[in-house]
mmCIF file of C-alpha atoms in Angstrom:
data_model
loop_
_atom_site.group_PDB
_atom_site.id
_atom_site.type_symbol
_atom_site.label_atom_id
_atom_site.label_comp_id
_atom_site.label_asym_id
_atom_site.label_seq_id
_atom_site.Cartn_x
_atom_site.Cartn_y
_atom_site.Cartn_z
ATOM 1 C CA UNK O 252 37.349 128.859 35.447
ATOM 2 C CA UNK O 253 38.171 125.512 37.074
ATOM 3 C CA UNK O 254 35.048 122.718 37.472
ATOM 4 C CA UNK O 255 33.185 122.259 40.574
ATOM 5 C CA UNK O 256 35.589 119.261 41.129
ATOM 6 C CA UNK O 257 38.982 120.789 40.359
ATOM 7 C CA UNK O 258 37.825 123.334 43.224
ATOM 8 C CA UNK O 259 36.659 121.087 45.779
ATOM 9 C CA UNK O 260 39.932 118.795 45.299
ATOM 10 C CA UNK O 261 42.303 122.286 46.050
ATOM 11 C CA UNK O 262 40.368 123.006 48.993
ATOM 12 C CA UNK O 263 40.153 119.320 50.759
ATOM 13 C CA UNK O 264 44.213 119.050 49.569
ATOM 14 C CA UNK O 265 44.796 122.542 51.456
ATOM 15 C CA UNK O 266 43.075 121.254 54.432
ATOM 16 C CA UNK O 267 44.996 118.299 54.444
ATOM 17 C CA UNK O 268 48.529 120.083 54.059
ATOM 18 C CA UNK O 269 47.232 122.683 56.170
ATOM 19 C CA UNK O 270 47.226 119.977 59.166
ATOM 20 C CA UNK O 271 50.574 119.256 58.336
ATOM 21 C CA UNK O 272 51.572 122.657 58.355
ATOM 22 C CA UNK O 273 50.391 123.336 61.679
ATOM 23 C CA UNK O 274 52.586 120.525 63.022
ATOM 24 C CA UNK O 275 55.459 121.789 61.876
ATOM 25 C CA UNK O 276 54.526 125.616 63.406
ATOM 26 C CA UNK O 277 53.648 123.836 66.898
ATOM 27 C CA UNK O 278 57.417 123.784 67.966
ATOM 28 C CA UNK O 279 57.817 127.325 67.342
ATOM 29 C CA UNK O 280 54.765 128.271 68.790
ATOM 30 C CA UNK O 281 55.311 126.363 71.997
ATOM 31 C CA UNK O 282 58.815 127.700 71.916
ATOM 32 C CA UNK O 283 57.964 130.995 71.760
ATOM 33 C CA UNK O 284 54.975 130.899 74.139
ATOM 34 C CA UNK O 285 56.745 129.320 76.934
ATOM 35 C CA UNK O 286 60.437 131.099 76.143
ATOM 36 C CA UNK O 287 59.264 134.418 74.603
ATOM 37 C CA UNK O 288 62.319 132.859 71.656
ATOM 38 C CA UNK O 289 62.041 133.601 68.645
ATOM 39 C CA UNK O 290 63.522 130.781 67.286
ATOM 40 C CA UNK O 291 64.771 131.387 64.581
ATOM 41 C CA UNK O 292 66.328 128.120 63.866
ATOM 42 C CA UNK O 293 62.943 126.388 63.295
ATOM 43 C CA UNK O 294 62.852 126.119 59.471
ATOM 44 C CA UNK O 295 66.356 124.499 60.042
ATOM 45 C CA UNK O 296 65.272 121.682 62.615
ATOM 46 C CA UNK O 297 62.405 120.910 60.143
ATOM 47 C CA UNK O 298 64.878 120.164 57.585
ATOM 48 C CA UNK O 299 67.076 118.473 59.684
ATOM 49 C CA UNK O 300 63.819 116.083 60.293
ATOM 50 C CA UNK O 301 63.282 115.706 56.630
ATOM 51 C CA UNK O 302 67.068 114.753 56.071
ATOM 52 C CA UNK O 303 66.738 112.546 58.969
ATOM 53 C CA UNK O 304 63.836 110.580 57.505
ATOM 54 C CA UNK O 305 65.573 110.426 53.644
ATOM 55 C CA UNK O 306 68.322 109.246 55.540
ATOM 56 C CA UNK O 307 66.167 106.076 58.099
ATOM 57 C CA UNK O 308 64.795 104.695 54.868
ATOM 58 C CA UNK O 309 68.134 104.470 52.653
ATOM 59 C CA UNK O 310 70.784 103.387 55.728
ATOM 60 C CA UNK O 311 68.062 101.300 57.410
ATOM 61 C CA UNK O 312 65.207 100.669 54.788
ATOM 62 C CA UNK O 313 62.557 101.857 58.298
ATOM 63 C CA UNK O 314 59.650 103.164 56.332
ATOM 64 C CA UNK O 315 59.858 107.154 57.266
ATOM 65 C CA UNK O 316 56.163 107.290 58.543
ATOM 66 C CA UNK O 317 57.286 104.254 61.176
ATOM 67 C CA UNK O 318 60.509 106.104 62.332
ATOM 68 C CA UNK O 319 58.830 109.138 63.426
ATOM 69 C CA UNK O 320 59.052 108.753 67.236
ATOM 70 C CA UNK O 321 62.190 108.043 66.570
ATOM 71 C CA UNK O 322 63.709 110.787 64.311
ATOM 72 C CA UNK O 323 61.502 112.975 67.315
ATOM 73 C CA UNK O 324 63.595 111.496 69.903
ATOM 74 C CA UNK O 325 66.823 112.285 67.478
ATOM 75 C CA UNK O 326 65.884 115.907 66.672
ATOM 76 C CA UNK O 327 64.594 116.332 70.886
ATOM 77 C CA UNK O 328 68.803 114.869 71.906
ATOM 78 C CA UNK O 329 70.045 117.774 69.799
ATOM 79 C CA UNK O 330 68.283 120.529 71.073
ATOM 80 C CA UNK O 331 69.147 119.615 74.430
ATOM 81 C CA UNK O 332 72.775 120.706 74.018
ATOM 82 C CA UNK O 333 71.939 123.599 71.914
ATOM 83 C CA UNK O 334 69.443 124.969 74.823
ATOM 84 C CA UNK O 335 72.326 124.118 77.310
ATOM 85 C CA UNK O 336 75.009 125.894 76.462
ATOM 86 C CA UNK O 337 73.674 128.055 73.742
ATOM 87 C CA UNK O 338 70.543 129.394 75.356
ATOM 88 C CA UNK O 339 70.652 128.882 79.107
ATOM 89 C CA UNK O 340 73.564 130.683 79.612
ATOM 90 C CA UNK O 341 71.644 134.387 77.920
ATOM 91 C CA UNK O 342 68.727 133.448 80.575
ATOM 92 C CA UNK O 343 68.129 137.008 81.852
ATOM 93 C CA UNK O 344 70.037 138.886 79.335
ATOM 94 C CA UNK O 345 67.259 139.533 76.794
ATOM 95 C CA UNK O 346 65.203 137.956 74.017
ATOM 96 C CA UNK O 347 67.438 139.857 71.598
ATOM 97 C CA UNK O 348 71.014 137.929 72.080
ATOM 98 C CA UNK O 349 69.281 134.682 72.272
ATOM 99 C CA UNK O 350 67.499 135.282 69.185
ATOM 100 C CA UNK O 351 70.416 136.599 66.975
ATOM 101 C CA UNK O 352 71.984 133.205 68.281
ATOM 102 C CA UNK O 353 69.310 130.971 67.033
ATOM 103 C CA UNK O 354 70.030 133.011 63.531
ATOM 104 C CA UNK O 355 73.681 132.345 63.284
ATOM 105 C CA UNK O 356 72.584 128.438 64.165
ATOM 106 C CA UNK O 357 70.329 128.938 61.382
ATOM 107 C CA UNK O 358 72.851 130.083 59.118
ATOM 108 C CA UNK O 359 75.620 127.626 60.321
ATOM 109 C CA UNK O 360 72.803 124.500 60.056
ATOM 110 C CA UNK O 361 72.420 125.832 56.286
ATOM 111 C CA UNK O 362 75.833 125.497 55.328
ATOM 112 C CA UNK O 363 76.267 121.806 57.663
ATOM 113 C CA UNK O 364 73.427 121.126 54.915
ATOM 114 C CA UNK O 365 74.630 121.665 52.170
ATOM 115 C CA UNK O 366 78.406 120.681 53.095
ATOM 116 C CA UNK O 367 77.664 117.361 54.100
ATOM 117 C CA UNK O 368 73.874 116.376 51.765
ATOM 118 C CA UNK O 369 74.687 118.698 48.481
ATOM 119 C CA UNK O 370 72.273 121.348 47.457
ATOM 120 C CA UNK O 371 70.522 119.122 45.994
ATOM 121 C CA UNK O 372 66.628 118.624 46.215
ATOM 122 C CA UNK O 373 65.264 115.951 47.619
ATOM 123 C CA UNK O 374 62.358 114.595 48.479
ATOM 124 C CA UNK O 375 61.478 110.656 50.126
ATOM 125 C CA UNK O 376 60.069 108.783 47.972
ATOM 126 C CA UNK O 377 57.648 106.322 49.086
ATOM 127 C CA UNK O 378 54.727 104.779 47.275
ATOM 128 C CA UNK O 379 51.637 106.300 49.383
ATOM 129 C CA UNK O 380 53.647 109.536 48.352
ATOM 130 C CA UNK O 381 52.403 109.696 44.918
ATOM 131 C CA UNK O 382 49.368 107.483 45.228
ATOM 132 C CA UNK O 383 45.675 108.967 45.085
ATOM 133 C CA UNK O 384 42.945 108.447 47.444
ATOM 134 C CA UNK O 385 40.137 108.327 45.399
ATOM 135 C CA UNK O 386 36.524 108.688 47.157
ATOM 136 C CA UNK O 387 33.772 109.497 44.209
ATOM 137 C CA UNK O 388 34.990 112.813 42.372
ATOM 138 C CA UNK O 389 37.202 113.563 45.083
ATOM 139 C CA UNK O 390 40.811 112.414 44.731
ATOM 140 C CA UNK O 391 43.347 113.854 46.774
ATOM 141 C CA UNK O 392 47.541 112.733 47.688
ATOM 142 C CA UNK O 393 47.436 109.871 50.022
ATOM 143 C CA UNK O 394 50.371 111.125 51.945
ATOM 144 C CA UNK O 395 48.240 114.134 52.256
ATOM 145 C CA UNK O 396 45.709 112.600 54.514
ATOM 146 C CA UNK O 397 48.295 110.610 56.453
ATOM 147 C CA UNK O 398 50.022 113.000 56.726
ATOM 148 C CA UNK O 399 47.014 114.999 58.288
ATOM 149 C CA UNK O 400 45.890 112.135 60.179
ATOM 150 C CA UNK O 401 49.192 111.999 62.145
ATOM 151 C CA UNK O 402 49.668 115.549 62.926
ATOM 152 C CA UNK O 403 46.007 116.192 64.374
ATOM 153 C CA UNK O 404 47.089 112.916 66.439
ATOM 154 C CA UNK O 405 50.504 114.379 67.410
ATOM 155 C CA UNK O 406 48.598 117.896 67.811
ATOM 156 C CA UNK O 407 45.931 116.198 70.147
ATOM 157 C CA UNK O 408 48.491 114.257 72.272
ATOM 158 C CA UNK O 409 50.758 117.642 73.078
ATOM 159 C CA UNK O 410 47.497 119.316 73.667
ATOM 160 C CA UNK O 411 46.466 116.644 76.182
ATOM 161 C CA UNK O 412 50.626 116.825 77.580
ATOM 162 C CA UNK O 413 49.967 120.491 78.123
ATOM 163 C CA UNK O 414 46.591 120.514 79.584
ATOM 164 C CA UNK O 415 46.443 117.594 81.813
ATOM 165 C CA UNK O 416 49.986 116.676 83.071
ATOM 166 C CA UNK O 417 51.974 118.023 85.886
ATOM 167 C CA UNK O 418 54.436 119.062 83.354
ATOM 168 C CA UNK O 419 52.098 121.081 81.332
ATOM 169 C CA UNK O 420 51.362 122.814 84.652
ATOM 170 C CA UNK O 421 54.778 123.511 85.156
ATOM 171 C CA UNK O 422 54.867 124.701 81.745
ATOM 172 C CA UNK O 423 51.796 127.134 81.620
ATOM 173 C CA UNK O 424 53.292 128.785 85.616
ATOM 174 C CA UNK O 425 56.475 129.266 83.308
ATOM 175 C CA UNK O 426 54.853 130.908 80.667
ATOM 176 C CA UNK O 427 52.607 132.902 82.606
ATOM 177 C CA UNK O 428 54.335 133.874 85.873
ATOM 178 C CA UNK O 429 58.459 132.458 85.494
ATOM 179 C CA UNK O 430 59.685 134.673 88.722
ATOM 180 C CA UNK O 431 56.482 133.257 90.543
ATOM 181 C CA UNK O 432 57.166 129.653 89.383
ATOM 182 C CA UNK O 433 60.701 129.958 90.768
ATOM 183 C CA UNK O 434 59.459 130.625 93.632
ATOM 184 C CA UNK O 435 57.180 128.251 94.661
ATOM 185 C CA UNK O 436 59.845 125.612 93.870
ATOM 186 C CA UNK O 437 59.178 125.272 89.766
ATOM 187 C CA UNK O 438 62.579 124.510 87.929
ATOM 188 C CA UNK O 439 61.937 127.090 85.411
ATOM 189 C CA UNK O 440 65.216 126.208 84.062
ATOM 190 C CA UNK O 441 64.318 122.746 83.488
ATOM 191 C CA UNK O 442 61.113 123.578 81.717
ATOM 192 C CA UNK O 443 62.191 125.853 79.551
ATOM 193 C CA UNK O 444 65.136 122.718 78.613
ATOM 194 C CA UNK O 445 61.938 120.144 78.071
ATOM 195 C CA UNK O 446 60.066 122.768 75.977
ATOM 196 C CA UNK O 447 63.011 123.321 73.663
ATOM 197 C CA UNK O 448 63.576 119.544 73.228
ATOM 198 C CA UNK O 449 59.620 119.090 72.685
ATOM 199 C CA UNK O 450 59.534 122.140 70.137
ATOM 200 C CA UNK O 451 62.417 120.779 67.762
ATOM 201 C CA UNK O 452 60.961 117.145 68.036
ATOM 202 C CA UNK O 453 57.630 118.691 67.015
ATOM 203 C CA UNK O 454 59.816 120.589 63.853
ATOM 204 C CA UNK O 455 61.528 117.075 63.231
ATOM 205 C CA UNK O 456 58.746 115.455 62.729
ATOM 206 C CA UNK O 457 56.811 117.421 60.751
ATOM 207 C CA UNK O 458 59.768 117.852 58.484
ATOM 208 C CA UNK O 459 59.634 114.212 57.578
ATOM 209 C CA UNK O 460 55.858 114.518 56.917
ATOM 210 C CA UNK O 461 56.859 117.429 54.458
ATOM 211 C CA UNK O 462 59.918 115.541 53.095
ATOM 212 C CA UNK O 463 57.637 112.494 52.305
ATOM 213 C CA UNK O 464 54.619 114.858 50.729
ATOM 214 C CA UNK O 465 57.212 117.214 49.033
ATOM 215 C CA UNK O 466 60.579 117.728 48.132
ATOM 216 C CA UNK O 467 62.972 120.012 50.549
ATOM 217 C CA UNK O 468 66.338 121.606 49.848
ATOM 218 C CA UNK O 469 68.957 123.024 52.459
ATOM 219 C CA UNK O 470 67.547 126.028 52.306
ATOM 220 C CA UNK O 471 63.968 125.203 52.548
ATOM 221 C CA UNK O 472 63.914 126.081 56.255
ATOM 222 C CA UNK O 473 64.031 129.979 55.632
ATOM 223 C CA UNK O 474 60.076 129.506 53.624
ATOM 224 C CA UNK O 475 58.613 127.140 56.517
ATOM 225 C CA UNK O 476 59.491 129.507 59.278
ATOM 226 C CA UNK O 477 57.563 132.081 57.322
ATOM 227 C CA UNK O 478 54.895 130.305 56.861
ATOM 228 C CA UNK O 479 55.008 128.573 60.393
ATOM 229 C CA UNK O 480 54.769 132.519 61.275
ATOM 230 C CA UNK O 481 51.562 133.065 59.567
ATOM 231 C CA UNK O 482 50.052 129.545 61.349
ATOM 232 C CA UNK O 483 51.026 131.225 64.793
ATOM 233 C CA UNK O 484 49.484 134.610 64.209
ATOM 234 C CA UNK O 485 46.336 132.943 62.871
ATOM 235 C CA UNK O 486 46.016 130.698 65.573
ATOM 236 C CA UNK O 487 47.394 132.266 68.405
ATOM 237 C CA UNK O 488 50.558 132.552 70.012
ATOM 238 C CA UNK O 489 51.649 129.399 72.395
ATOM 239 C CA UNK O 490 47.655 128.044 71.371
ATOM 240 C CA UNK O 491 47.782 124.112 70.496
ATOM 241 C CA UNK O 492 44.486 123.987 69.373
ATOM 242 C CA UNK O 493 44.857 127.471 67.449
ATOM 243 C CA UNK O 494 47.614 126.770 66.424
ATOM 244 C CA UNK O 495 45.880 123.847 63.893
ATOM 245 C CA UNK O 496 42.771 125.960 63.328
ATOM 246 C CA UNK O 497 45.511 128.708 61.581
ATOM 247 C CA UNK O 498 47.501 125.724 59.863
ATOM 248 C CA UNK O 499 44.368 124.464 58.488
ATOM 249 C CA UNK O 500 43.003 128.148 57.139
ATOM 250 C CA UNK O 501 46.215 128.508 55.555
ATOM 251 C CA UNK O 502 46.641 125.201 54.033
ATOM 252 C CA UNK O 503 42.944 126.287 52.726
ATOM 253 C CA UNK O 504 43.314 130.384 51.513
ATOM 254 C CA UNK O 505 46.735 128.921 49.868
ATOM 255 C CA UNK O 506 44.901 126.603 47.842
ATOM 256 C CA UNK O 507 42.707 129.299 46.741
ATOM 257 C CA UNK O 508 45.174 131.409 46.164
ATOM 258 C CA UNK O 509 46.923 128.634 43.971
ATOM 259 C CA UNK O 510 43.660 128.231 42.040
ATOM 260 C CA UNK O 511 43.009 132.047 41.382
ATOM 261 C CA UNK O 512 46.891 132.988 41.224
ATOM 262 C CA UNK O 513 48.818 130.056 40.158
ATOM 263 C CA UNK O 514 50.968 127.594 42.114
ATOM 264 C CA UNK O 515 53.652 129.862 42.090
ATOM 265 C CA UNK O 516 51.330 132.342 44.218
ATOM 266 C CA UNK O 517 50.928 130.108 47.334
ATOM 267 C CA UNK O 518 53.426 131.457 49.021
ATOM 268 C CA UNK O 519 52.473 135.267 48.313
ATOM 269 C CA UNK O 520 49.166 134.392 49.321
ATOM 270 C CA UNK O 521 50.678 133.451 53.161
ATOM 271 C CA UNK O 522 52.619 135.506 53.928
ATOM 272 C CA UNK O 523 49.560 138.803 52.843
ATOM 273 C CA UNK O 524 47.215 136.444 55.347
ATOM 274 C CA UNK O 525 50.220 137.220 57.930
ATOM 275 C CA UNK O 526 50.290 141.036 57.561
ATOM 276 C CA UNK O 527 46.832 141.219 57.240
ATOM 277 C CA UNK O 528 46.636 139.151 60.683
ATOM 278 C CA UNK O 529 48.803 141.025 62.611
ATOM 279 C CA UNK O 530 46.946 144.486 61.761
ATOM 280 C CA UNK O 531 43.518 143.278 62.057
ATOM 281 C CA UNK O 532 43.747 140.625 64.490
ATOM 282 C CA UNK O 533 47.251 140.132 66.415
ATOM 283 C CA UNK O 534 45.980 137.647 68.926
ATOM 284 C CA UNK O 535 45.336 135.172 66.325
ATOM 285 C CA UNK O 536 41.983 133.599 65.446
ATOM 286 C CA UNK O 537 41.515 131.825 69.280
ATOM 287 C CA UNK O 538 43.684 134.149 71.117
ATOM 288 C CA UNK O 539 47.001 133.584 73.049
ATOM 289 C CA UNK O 540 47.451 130.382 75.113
ATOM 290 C CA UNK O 541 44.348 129.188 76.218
#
């Protein structure tokens, strides 16, 4: 049986990766609140954020942590394309096509991966990545509660975006009502464009917090949209504020489950929370978009 301290450590470092987690599960969720997409391609455009951030630091030597506006701004310019002339053009057609096209990205990003990086893991290494924070008995990853720190921030500011902008207005008549948006003069179109771009930049950036914390391959994408899957049903589909609430449970029960299981159970103990969600509670912990 671990100490009192062993178990108090797990469950503060779950929290803290928890927040993390629930940043890189608010582009999907946003994505598939607004677009009914099920994007398939998530796990993907984290990775591609992680890569991006190994890649700031060794061309440029920009600390990874400083750059992440920036590799945002990088992974937001690529979806744009991809929602123009992949996506827009199955508008109307159902969620199926568009979704089986978001898998063959997925599978076609995989390979760009591992063609141009190696399969290779990786991980970027930084000093605050392996240094403790140390407060009495309690000593958790540094990077863990930056980490944290930054994606309640980033959390807080798209919750703000959403709730208090004209944008976000536009956003929640497109969710809610799209024919009824179009009509009263809402580019629908165009929303659905800046929600795609704001949903990989979300998965960018969170990818470089997990590439900094832990180590990634080219197929790490594929477990992070699982478990990006299980933070959305917890929270509640297209729910900012749920949608850290589930990260932050999960990030929790999977620390557990690592203490009770074994490390090599966290995963296992996910993806259980995520059937058990759906067939208890499908609306997630807060409900749909508030």
């Amino acid at each position: 049986m671990p100490g009192l301290d062993v178990i108090v450590n797990a469950l503060i470092s779950g929290l803290l990766l928890g927040g993390m987690l629930a940043l890189t599960a608010l582009g999907l969720s946003i994505i598939l609140g607004v677009m009914r997409l099920v994007n398939l391609a998530h796990g993907e455009f984290l990775v591609a954020g992680a890569y991006a951030g190994l890649f700031l630091l060794q061309r440029t030597g920009i600390d990874p942590l400083v750059g992440l506006l920036l590799i945002g701004l990088i992974l937001a310019l690529i979806g744009y394309p991809i929602y123009r002339f992949l996506l827009a053009p199955l508008a109307g057609k159902g969620s199926e096509a568009a979704m089986m096209t978001m898998f063959g990205l997925s599978i076609i990003l995989q390979n760009l991966f591992v063609l141009l990086f190696s399969a290779d893991t990786r991980a970027i290494e930084r000093d605050y990545a392996t240094v403790p924070l140390t407060l009495g008995p309690i000593s958790v990853p540094q990077i863990y509660a930056i980490g944290f720190a930054i994606s309640v921030a980033l959390i807080m500011a798209v919750h703000v975006l959403i709730a208090r902008s004209r944008f976000g207005s536009e956003l929640r008549a497109s969710a809610d009502q799209p024919l009824a948006a179009a009509i009263i003069g809402i580019n629908v179109s165009r929303v659905h464009a800046l929600t795609f771009c704001l949903g990989t930049a979300c998965a960018g950036i969170g990818g470089t917090l997990i590439g900094v914390a832990l180590s990634f391959t080219p197929t790490s994408g594929a477990t992070y949209l699982l478990t990006d899957f299980a933070v959305i049903v917890l929270g509640g589909l297209g729910n900012v504020l749920g949608t850290l609430v589930g990260g932050i449970v999960l990030g929790v029960l999977q620390s557990v489950g690592g203490l009770t299981l074994g490390d090599g159970y966290r995963d296992l103990v996910g993806l259980v929370l995520f059937l058990a969600m759906l067939q208890l509670r499908p609306q997630g912990f807060l409900g749909s978009r508030a």
